[in-house]
Tab-separated table of C-alpha atoms and ligand atoms in Angstrom:
chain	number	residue	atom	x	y	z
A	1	UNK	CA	6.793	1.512	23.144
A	2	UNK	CA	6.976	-2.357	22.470
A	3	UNK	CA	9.859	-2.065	19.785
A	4	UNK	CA	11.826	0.633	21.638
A	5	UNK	CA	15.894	-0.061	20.349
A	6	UNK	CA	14.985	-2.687	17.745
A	7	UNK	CA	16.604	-2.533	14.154
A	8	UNK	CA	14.209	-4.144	11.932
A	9	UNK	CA	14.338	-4.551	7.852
A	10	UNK	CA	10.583	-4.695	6.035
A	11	UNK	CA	10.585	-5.447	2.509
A	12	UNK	CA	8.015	-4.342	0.154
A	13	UNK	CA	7.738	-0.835	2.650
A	14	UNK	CA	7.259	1.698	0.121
A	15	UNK	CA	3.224	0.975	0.074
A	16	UNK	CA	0.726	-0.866	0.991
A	17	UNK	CA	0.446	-2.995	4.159
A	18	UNK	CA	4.627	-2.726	4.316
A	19	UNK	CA	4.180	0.670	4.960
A	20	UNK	CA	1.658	0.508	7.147
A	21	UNK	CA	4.384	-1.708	8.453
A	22	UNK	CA	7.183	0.808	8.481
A	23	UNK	CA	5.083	3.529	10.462
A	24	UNK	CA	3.963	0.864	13.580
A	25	UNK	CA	7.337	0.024	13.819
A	26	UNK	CA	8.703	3.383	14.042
A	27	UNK	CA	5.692	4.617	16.217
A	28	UNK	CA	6.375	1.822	18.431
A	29	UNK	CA	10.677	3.094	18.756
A	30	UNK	CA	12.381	1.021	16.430
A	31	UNK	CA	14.835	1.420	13.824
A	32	UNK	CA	13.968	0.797	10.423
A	33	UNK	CA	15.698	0.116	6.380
A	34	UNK	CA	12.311	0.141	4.326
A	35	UNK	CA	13.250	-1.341	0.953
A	36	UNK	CA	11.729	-1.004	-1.771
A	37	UNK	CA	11.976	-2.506	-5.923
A	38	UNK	CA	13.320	1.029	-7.124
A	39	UNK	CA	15.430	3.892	-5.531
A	40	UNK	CA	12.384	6.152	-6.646
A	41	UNK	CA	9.962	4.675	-4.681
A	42	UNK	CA	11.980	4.241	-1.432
A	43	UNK	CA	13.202	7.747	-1.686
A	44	UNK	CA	9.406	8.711	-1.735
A	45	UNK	CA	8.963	6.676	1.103
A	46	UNK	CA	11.433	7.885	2.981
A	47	UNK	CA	10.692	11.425	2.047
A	48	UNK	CA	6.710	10.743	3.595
A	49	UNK	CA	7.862	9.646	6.723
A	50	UNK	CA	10.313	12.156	7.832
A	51	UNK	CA	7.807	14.630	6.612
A	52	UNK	CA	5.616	12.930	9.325
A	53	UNK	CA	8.150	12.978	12.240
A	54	UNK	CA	11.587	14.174	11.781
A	55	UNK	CA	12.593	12.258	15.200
A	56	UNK	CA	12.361	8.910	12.703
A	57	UNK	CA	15.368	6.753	12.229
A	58	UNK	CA	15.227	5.260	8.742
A	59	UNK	CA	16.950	4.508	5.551
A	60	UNK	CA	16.548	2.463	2.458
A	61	UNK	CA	17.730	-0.018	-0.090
A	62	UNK	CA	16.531	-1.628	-3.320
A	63	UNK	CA	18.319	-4.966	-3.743
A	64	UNK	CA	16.901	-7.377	-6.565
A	65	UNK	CA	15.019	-9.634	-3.652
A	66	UNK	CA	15.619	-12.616	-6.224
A	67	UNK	CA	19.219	-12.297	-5.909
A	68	UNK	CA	20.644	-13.825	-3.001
A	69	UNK	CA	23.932	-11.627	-2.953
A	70	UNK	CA	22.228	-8.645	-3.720
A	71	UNK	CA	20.170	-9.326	-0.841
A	72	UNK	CA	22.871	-10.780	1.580
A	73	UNK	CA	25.017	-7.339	0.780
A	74	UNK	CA	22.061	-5.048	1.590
A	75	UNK	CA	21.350	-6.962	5.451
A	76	UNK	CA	25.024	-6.228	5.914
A	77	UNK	CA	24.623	-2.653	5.003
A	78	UNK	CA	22.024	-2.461	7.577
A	79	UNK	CA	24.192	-4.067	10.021
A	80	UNK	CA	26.827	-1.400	9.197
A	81	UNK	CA	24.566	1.306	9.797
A	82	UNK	CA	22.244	0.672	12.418
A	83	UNK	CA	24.594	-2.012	14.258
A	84	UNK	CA	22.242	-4.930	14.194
A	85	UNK	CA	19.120	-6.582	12.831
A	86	UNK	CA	16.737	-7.335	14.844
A	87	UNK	CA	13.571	-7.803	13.204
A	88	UNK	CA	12.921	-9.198	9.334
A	89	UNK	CA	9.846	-8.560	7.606
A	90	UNK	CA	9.111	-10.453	3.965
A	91	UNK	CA	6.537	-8.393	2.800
A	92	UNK	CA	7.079	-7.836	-0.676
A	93	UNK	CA	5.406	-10.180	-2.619
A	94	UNK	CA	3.102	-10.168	-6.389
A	95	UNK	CA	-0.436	-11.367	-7.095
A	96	UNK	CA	-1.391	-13.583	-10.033
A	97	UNK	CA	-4.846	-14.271	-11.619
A	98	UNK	CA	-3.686	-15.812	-14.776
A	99	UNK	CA	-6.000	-19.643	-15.368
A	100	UNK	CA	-3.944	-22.380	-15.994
A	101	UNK	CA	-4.455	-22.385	-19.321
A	102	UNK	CA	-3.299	-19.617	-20.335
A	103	UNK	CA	-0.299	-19.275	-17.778
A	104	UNK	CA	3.030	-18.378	-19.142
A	105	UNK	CA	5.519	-20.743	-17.144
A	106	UNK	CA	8.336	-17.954	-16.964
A	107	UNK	CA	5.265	-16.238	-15.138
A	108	UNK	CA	4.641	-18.887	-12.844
A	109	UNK	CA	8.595	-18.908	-12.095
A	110	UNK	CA	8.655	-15.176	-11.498
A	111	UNK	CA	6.001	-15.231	-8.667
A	112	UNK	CA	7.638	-18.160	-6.837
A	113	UNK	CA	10.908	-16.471	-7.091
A	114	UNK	CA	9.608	-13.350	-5.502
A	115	UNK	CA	7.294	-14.462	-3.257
A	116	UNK	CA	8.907	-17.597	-1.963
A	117	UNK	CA	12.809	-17.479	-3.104
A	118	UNK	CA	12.870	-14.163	-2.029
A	119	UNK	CA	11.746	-14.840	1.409
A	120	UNK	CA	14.857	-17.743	1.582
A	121	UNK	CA	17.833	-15.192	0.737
A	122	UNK	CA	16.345	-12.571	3.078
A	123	UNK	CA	16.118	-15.114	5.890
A	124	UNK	CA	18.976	-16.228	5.285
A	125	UNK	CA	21.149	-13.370	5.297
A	126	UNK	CA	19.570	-12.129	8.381
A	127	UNK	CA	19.415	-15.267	10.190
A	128	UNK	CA	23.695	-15.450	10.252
A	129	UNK	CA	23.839	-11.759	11.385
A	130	UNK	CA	20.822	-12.673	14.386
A	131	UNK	CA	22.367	-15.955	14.983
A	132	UNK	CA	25.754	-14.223	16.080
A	133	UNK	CA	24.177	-11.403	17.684
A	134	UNK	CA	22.422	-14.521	20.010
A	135	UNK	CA	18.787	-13.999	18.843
A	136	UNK	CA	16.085	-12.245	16.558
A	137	UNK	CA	12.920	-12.086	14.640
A	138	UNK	CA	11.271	-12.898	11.504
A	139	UNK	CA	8.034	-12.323	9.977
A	140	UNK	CA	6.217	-13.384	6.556
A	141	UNK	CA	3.814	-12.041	5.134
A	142	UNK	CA	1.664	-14.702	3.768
A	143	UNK	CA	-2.109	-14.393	2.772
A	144	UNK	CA	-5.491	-16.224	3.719
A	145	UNK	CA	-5.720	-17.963	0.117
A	146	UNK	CA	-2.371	-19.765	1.381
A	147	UNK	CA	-4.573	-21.848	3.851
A	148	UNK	CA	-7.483	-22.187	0.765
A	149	UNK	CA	-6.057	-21.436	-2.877
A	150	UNK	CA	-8.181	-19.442	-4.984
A	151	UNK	CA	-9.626	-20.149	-8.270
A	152	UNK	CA	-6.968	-18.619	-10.785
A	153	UNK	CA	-3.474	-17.390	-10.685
A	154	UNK	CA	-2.155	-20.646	-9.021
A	155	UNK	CA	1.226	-19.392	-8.236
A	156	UNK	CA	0.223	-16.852	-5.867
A	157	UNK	CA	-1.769	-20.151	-3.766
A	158	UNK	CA	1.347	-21.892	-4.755
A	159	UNK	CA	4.134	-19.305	-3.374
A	160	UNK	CA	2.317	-18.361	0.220
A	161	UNK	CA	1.302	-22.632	0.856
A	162	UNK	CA	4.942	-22.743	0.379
A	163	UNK	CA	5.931	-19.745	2.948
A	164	UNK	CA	3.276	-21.292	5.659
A	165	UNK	CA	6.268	-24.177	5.011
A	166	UNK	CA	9.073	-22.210	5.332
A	167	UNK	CA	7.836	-20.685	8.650
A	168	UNK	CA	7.083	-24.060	9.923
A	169	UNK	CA	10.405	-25.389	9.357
A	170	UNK	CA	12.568	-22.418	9.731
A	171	UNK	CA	10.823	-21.778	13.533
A	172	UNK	CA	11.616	-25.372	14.010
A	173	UNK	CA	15.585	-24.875	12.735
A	174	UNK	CA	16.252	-21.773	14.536
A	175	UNK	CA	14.646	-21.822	17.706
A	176	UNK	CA	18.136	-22.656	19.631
A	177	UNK	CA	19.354	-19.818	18.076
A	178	UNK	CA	16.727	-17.654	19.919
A	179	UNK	CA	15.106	-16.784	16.165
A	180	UNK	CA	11.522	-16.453	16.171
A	181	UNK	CA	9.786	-17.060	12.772
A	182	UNK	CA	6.122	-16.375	12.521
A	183	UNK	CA	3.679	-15.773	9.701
A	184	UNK	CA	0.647	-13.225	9.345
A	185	UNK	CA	-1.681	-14.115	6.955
A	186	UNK	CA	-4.180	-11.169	6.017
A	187	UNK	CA	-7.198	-11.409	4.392
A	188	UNK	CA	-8.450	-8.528	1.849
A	189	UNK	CA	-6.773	-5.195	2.777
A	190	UNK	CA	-7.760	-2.140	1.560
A	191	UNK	CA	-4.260	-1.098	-0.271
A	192	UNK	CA	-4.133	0.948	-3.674
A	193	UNK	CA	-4.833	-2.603	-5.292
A	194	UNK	CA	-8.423	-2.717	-3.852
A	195	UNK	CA	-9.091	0.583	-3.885
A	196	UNK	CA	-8.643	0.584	-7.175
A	197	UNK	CA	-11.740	-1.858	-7.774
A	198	UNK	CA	-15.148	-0.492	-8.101
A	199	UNK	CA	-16.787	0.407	-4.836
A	200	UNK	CA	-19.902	-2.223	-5.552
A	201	UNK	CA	-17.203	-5.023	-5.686
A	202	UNK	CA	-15.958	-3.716	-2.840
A	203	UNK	CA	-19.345	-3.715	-0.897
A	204	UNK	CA	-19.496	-7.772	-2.824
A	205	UNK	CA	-16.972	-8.600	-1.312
A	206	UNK	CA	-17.620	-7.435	2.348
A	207	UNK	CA	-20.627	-8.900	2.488
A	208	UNK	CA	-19.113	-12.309	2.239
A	209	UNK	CA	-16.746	-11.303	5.640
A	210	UNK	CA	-18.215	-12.295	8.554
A	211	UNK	CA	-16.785	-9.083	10.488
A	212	UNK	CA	-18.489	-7.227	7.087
A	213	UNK	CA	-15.497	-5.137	5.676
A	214	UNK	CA	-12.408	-5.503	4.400
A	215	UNK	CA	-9.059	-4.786	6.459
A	216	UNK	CA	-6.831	-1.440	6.863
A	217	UNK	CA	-3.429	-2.064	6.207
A	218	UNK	CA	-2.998	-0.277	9.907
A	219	UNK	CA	-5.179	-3.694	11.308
A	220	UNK	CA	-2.866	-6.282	9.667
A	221	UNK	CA	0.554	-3.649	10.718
A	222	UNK	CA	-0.673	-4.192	14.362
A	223	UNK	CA	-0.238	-8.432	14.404
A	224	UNK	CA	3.287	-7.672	12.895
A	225	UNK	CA	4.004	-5.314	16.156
A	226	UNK	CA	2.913	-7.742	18.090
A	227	UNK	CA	4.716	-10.726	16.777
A	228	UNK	CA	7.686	-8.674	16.422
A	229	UNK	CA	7.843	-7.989	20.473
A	230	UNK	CA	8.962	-9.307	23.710
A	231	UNK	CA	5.490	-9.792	24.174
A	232	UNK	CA	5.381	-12.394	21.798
A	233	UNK	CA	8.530	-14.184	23.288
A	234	UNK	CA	7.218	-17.781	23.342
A	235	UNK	CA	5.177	-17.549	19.986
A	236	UNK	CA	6.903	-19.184	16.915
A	237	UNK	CA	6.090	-21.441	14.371
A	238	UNK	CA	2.666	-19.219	14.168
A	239	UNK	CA	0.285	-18.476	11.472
A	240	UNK	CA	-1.731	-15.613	12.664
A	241	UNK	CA	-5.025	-15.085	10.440
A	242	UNK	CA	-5.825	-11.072	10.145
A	243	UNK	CA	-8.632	-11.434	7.444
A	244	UNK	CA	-12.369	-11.190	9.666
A	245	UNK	CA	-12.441	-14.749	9.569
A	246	UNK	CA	-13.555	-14.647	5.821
A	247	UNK	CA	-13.050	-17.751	4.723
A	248	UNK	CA	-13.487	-20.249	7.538
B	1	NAD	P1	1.416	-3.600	-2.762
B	1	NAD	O1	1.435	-3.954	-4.208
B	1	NAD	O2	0.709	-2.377	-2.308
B	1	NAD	O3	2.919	-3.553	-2.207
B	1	NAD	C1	3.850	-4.520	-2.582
B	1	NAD	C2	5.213	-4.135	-2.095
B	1	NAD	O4	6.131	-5.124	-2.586
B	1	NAD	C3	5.675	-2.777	-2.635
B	1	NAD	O5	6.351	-2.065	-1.617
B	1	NAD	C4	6.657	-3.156	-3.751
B	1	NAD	O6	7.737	-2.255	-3.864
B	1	NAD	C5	7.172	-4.492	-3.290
B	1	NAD	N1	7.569	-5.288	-4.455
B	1	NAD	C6	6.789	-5.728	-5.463
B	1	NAD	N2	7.548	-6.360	-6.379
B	1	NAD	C7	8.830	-6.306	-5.931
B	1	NAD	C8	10.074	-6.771	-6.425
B	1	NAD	N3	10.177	-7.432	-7.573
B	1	NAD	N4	11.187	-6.542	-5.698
B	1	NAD	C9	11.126	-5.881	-4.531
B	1	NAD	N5	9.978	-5.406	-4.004
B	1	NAD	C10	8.850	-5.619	-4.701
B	1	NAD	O7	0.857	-4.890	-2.062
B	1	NAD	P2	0.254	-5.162	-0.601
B	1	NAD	O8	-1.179	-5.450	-0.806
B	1	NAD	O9	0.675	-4.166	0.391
B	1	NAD	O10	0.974	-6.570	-0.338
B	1	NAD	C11	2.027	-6.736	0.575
B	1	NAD	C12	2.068	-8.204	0.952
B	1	NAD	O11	0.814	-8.571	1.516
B	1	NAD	C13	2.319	-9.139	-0.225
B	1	NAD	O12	3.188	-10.178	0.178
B	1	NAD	C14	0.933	-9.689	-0.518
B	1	NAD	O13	0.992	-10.953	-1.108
B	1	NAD	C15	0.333	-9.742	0.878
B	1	NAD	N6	-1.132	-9.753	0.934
B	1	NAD	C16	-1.879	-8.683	0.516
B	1	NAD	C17	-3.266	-8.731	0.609
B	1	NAD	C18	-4.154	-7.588	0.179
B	1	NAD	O14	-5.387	-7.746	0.136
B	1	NAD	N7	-3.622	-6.411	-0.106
B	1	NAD	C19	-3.881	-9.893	1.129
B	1	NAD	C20	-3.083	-10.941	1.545
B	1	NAD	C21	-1.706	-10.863	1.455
């Protein structure tokens, strides 16, 4: 078990590749608050995974991400309950594909302040508790277009360049506080957003991966186990492409 006694928080964990998240992390021993945007969907969440093994120990919150006390309250609240934090995962994040000219700005503003502000008050509030407890872990979730853009919906480029950044420097800031920061950048993933597309765009798109498929959510969970270990004790400051090398 690589994450046996660990506490870790994963935002965004109700679906998708933050689920896929939640259930490594728990299959691998840890501890973990999946949050969610509504109380509906992380009781749902919650409900699936005890239903899959009654042994897990989890428990949820649904702070407003873009509001740093909402956010800063709800870390302590998992300190209360579980003792520590351990591990942070900023996972929840929004697409865009609006063209520039036709973006609404408030638009623009909303994706940064998920995807990017967000990722600030989370790592902020965690990095005091981890700082005091004398070391920790976090994780972003950024994307492959953050290394290339992508031809519409700018903010979405915009927000994950910008989280590349904040790994960068925060890895730099609180490595002599024994805090590992790290980002995983996955390629397309097969959550309910692509499944959702016809199959033949699907099969379009594949065809332009070199490893010829998209991703499982499972596939992009696994580098988040791994960064999230002792075995990844002397890796920070990382960007770790999960994507079939589809756009290099
Ligand atoms: P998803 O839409 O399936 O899940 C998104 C998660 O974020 C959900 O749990 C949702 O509750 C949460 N979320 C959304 N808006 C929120 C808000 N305002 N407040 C709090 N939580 C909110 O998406 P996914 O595909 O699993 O994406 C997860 C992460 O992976 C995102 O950061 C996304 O940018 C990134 N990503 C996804 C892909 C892909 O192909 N699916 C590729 C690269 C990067």
């Amino acid at each position: 078990m690589m994450l046996k006694g660990k506490v870790a928080i994963v935002t965004g964990g109700t679906r998708g590749i933050g689920y896929a998240i939640v259930k490594r992390f728990l299959e691998e021993g840890a501890t973990v608050s999946v949050w969610g945007s509504r109380e509906e969907s992380v009781t749902k969440a919650l409900a699936s995974l005890k239903a899959e093994n009654p042994d897990w120990v989890v428990n949820g919150f649904w702070p407003s991400l873009t509001d740093a006390d909402a956010v800063a309250e709800a870390v302590a609240k998992v300190k209360e309950a579980f003792g520590k934090v351990d591990i942070l995962v900023n996972n929840a994040g929004v697409s865009a594909r609006d063209s520039i000219y036709a973006y609404n700005p408030d638009d623009f503003k909303k994706t940064i302040d998920l995807n990017l502000n967000a990722v600030f008050y989370c790592s902020q509030a965690a990095a005091k508790i981890m700082k005091e407890q004398g070391g920790g872990v976090i994780l972003n979730t950024s994307s492959m277009v953050s290394l290339y853009g992508q031809p519409a919906g700018s903010a979405y480029p915009a927000s994950k360049f910008a989280v590349n950044g904040l790994t960068h420097s925060l890895a730099r800031e609180l490595g002599r506080d024994n805090i590992r920061v790290n980002a995983v950048l996955p390629g397309v993933t097969a959550t309910d957003m692509v499944a959702a597309l016809p199959e033949q765009m699907v099969a379009a798109i594949s065809k332009t991966i070199p490893l010829g498929r998209v991703g499982t959510p499972e596939e992009v969970a696994n580098a988040f186990v791994f960064l999230a270990s002792d075995m990844a004790s002397y890796i920070t400051g990382a960007l770790l492409s999960v994507d079939g090398a589809a756009m290099t």
